[in-house]
Coordinates of C-alpha atoms in Angstrom, one line a residue:
X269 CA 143.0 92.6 131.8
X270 CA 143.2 95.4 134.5
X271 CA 141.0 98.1 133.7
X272 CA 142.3 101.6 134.1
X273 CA 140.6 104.9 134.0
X274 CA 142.1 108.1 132.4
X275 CA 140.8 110.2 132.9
X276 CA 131.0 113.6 139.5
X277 CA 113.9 120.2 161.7
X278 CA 111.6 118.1 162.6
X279 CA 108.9 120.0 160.5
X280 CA 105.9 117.8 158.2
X281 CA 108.1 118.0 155.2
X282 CA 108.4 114.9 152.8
X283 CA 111.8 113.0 153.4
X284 CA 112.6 113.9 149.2
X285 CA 112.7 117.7 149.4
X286 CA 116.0 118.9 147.5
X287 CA 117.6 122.1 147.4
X288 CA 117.9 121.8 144.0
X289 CA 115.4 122.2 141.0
X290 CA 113.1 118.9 140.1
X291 CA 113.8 119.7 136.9
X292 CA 117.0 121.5 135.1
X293 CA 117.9 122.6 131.9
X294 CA 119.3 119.7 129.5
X295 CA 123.1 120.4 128.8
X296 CA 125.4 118.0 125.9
X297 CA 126.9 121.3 124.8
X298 CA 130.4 121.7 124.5
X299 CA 132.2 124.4 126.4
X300 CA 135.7 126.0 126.7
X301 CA 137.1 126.2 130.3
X302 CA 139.8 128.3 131.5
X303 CA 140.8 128.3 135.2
X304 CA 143.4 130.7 136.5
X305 CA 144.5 129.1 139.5
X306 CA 145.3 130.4 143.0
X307 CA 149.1 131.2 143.4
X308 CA 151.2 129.7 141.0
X309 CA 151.4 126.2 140.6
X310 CA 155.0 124.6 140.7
X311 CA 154.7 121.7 137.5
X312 CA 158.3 120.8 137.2
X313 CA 162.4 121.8 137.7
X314 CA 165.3 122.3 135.2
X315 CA 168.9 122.2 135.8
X316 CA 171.0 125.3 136.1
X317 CA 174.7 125.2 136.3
X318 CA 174.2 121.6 135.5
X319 CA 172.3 121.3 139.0
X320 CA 168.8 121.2 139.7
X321 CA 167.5 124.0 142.7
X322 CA 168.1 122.5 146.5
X323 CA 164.8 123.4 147.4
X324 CA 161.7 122.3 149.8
X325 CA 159.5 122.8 147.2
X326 CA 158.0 119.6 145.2
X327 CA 155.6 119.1 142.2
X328 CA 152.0 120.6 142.8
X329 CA 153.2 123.2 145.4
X330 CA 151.4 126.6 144.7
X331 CA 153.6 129.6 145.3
X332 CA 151.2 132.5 146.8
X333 CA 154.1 135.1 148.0
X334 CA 157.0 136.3 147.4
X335 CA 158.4 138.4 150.4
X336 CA 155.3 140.0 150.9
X337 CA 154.3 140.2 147.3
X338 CA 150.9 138.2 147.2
X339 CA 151.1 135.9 143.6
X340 CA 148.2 135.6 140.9
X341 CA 149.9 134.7 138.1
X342 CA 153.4 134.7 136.3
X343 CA 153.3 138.2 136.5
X344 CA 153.3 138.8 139.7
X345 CA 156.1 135.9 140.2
X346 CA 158.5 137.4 138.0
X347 CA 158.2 141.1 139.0
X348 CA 157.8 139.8 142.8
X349 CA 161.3 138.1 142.9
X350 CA 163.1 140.9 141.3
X351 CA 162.1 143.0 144.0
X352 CA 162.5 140.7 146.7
X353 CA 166.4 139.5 146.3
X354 CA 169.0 139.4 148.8
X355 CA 172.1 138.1 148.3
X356 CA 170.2 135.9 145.4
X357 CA 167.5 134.2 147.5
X358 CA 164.1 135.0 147.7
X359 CA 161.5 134.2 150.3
X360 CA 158.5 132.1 149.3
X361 CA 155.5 131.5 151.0
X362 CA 153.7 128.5 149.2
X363 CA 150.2 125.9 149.9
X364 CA 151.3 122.3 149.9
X365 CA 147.5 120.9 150.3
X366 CA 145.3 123.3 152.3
X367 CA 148.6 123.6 154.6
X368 CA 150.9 127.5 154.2
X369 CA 154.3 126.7 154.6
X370 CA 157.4 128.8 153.7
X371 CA 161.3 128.7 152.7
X372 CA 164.0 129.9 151.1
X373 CA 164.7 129.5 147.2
X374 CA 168.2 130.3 146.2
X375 CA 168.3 131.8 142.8
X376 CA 171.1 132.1 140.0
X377 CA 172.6 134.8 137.7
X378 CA 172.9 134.0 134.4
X379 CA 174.3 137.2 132.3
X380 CA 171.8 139.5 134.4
X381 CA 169.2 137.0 134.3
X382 CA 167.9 135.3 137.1
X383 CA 167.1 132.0 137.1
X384 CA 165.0 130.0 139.4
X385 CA 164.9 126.1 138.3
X386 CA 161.4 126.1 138.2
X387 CA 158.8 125.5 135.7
X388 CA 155.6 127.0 136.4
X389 CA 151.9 127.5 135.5
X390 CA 149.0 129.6 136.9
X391 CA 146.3 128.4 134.1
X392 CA 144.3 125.7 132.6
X393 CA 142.5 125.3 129.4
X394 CA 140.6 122.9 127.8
X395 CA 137.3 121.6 126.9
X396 CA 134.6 119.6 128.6
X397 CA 130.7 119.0 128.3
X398 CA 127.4 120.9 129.7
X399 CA 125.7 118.9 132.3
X400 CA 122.9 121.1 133.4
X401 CA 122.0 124.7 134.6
X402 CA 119.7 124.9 137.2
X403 CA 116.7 127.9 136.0
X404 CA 116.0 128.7 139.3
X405 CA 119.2 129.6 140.0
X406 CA 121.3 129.8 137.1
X407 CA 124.0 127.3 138.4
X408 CA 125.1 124.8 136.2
X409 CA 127.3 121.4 136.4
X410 CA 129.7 120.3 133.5
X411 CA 132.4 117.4 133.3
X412 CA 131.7 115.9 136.4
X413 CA 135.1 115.0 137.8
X414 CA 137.6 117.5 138.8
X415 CA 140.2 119.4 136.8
X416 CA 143.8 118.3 137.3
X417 CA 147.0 120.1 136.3
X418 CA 148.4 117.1 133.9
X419 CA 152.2 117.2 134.5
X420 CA 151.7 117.1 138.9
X421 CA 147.7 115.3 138.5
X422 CA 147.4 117.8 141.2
X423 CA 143.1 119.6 141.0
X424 CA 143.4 123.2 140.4
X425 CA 142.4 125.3 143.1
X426 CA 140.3 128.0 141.5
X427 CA 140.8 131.4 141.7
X428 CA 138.9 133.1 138.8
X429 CA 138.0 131.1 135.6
X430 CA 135.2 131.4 132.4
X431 CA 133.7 128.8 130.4
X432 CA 132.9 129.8 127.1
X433 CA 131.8 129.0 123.4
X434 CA 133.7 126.3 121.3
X435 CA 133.0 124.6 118.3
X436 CA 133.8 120.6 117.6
X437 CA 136.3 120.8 114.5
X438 CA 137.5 117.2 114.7
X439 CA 138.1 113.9 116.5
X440 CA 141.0 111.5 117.6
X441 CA 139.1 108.6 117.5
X442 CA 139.3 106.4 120.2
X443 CA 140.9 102.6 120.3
X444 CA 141.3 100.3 122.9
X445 CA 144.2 101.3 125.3
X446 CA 144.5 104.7 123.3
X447 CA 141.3 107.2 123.9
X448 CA 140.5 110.0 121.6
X449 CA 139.8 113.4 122.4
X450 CA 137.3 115.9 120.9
X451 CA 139.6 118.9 118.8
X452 CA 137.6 122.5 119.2
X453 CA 138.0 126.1 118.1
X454 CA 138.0 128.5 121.2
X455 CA 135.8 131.0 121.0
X456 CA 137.2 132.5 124.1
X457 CA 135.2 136.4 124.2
X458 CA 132.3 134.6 124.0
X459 CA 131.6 133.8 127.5
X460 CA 128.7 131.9 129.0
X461 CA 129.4 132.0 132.9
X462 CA 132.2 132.1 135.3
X463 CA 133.8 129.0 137.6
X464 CA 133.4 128.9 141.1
X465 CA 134.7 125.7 142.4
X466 CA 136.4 122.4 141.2
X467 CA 135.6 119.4 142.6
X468 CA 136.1 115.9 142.0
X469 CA 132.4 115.9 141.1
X470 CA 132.9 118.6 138.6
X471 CA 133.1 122.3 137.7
X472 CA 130.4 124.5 138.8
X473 CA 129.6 128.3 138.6
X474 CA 126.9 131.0 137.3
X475 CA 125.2 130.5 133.6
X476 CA 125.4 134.1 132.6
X477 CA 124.2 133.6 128.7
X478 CA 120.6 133.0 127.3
X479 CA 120.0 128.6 127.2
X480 CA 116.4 127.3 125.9
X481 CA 113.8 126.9 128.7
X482 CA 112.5 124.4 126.7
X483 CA 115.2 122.1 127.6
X484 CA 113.3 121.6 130.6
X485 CA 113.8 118.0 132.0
X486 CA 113.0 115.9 135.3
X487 CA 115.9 114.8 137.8
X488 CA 116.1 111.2 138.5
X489 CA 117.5 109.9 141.8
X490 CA 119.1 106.6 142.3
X491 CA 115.8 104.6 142.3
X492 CA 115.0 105.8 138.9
X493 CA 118.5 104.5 137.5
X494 CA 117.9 101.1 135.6
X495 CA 119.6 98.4 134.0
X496 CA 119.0 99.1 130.1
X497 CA 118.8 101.4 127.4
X498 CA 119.5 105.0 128.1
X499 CA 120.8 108.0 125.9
X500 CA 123.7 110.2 126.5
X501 CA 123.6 114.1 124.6
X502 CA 126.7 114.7 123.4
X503 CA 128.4 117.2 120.3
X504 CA 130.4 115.4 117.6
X505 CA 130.0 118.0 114.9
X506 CA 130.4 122.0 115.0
X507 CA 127.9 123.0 117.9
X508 CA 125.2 120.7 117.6
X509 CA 124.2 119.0 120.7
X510 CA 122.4 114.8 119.1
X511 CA 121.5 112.1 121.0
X512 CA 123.1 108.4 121.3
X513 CA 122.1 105.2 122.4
X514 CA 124.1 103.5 125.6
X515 CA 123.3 100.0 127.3
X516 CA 123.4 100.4 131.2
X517 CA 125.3 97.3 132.4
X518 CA 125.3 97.9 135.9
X519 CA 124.4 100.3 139.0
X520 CA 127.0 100.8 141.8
X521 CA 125.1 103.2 144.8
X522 CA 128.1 102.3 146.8
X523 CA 130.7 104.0 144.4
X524 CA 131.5 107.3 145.3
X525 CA 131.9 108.4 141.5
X526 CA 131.6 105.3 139.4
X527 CA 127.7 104.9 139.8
X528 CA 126.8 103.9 136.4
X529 CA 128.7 101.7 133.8
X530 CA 127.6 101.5 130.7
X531 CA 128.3 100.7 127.3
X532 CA 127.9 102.3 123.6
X533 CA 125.5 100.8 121.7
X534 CA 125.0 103.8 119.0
X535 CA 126.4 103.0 115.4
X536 CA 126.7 106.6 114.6
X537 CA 128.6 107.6 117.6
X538 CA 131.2 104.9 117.2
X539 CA 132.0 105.4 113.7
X540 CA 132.9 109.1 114.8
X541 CA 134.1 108.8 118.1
X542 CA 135.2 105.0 118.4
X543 CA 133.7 105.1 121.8
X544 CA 134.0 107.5 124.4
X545 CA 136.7 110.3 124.5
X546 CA 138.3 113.3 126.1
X547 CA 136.2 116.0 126.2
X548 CA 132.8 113.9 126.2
X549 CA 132.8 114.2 129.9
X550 CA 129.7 115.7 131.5
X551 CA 127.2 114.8 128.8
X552 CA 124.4 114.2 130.4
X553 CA 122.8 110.6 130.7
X554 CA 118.7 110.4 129.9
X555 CA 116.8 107.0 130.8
X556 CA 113.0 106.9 130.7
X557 CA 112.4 110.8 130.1
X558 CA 114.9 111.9 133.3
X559 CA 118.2 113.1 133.8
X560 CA 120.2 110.0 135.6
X561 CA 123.3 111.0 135.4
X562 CA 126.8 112.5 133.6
X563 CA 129.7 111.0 131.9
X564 CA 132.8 110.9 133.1
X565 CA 135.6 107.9 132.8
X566 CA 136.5 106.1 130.0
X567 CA 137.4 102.7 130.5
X568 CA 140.8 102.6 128.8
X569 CA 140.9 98.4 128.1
X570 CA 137.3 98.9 126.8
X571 CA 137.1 102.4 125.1
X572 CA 133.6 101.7 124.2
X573 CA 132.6 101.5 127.9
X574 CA 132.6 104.2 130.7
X575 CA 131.5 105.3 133.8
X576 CA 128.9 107.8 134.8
X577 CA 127.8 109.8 137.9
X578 CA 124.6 109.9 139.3
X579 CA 123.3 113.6 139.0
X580 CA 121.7 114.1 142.2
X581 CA 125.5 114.2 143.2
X582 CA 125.9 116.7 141.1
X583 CA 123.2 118.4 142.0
X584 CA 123.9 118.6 145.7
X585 CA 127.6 119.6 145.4
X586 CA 126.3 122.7 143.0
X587 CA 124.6 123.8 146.4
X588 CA 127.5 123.7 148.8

């Protein structure tokens, strides 16, 4: 059966010197993300008058002016085209890709109201998994693979954004060709750093709240990754960050993202879980006493199986 994924100077120095920490700060905690996004991001179009808007824009376009009206949110949309009509059109300056572009969006009047055909959204919520904060520095990793707005499966551009406090309530528990998802309560004033970037390796920004410095634990690099027993820290229950057993099947150095495959072995963990689910992504993966790697794909066929990412890629795109 197909497998699909739902959804990581010519100086005497030694060749292995990193940027990075050789040792981090354990994560497995689960965290709240919210990420307002730059502009406003076009997610859909309705009919009006029976017709939907003749329009260049499409699906995934982020709307960043209006006239001359720079756009941050809703907000700003809404009290931007009001003050930029003529004759019921409105000019829009919008990023398709890294690429500005502009045109013209003809609006209509319904009792007073305009109406512009399109559905839009300028945030993100959800919830992921702490990978690691780096003490030295105070960056940290978590979900490694990118956000993506789910109606256009477009990555959010970031603009400003928090990751905070939550607290594991429930689970859907997983089944093969359905995954689960973890269920939290948001906790949202209870902030633990910002996010600076998305990236299809992950989220990554500035810890700003107090972590354990005993949590202390050595990177491994690719040579250290094995076939075999290895741990993944995860939260099931509330806030509390356990271990679980996994079985590394196999090591791909030539995958951009899909490094490690593995395979959960833990009883405990698949009575509550079912295997792996939404929101387990970024829990870190542990062989041998280092930090190998995060979570971050669930094999969809195969909900008991996944994919990982090694964390010295991880590391090296929290430096960029």
């Amino acid at each position: 059966m197909k497998k699909v994924l739902i959804f990581l100077c010519l100086l005497a120095f030694p060749l292995n010197v990193l940027a990075y920490s050789n040792e981090v700060i354990l994560g497995g905690n689960t965290i709240g993300i919210d990420i307002k996004s730059t502009g406003v991001m076009i997610i859909g179009f309705y009919k009006v008058n029976g017709k939907y808007p003749t329009t260049d824009l499409i699906e995934g376009d982020l709307i960043i002016k209006v006239g001359d009206n720079a756009i941050n949110d809703i907000n700003d949309l809404t009290s931007a085209i009001e003050k930029n009509i003529i004759n019921n059109k409105v000019n829009i300056t919008y990023l398709r890709g890294n690429k500005e572009k502009q045109t013209t969006l003809e609006l209509s009047n319904i009792d007073g109201i305009y109406k512009t055909g399109l559905y839009v959204k300028d945030s993100i919520t959800g919830i992921g998994t702490l990978t690691f904060i780096d003490p030295e520095t105070n960056t940290y990793g978590a979900l490694g693979h990118e956000i993506l707005e789910s109606n256009t499966s477009k990555m959010i551009e970031v603009n400003k954004g928090t990751i905070f406090r939550n607290s594991i309530s429930n689970i859907d528990i997983s089944t093969d060709g359905n995954p689960g998802s973890k269920n939290a309560k948001f906790y949202y004033r209870d902030i633990y750093g910002d996010v600076l970037k998305n990236t299809k390796y992950g989220i990554y920004g500035i810890y700003e709240n107090l972590y354990d410095e005993s949590k202390l634990i050595e990177i491994g690099n690719k040579d250290d990754v094995g076939i075999g027993k290895a741990k993944i820290y995860t939260v099931i229950e509330d806030e509390k960050v356990e271990e679980f057993e996994i079985y590394i099947t196999k090591i791909n150095e030539n995958s951009d993202i899909k490094n490690i495959t593995f395979e959960i072995t833990d009883k405990k963990l698949l009575e509550a879980t079912g295997g792996i689910v939404q929101g387990m992504s970024g829990s870190p993966i542990v062989q041998n006493g280092k930090l190998i790697g995060a979570v971050t794909h669930v094999i969809t066929d195969n909900v008991k199986t996944g994919y990982g990412l090694f964390i010295t890629t991880m590391l090296e795109e929290s430096e960029k």
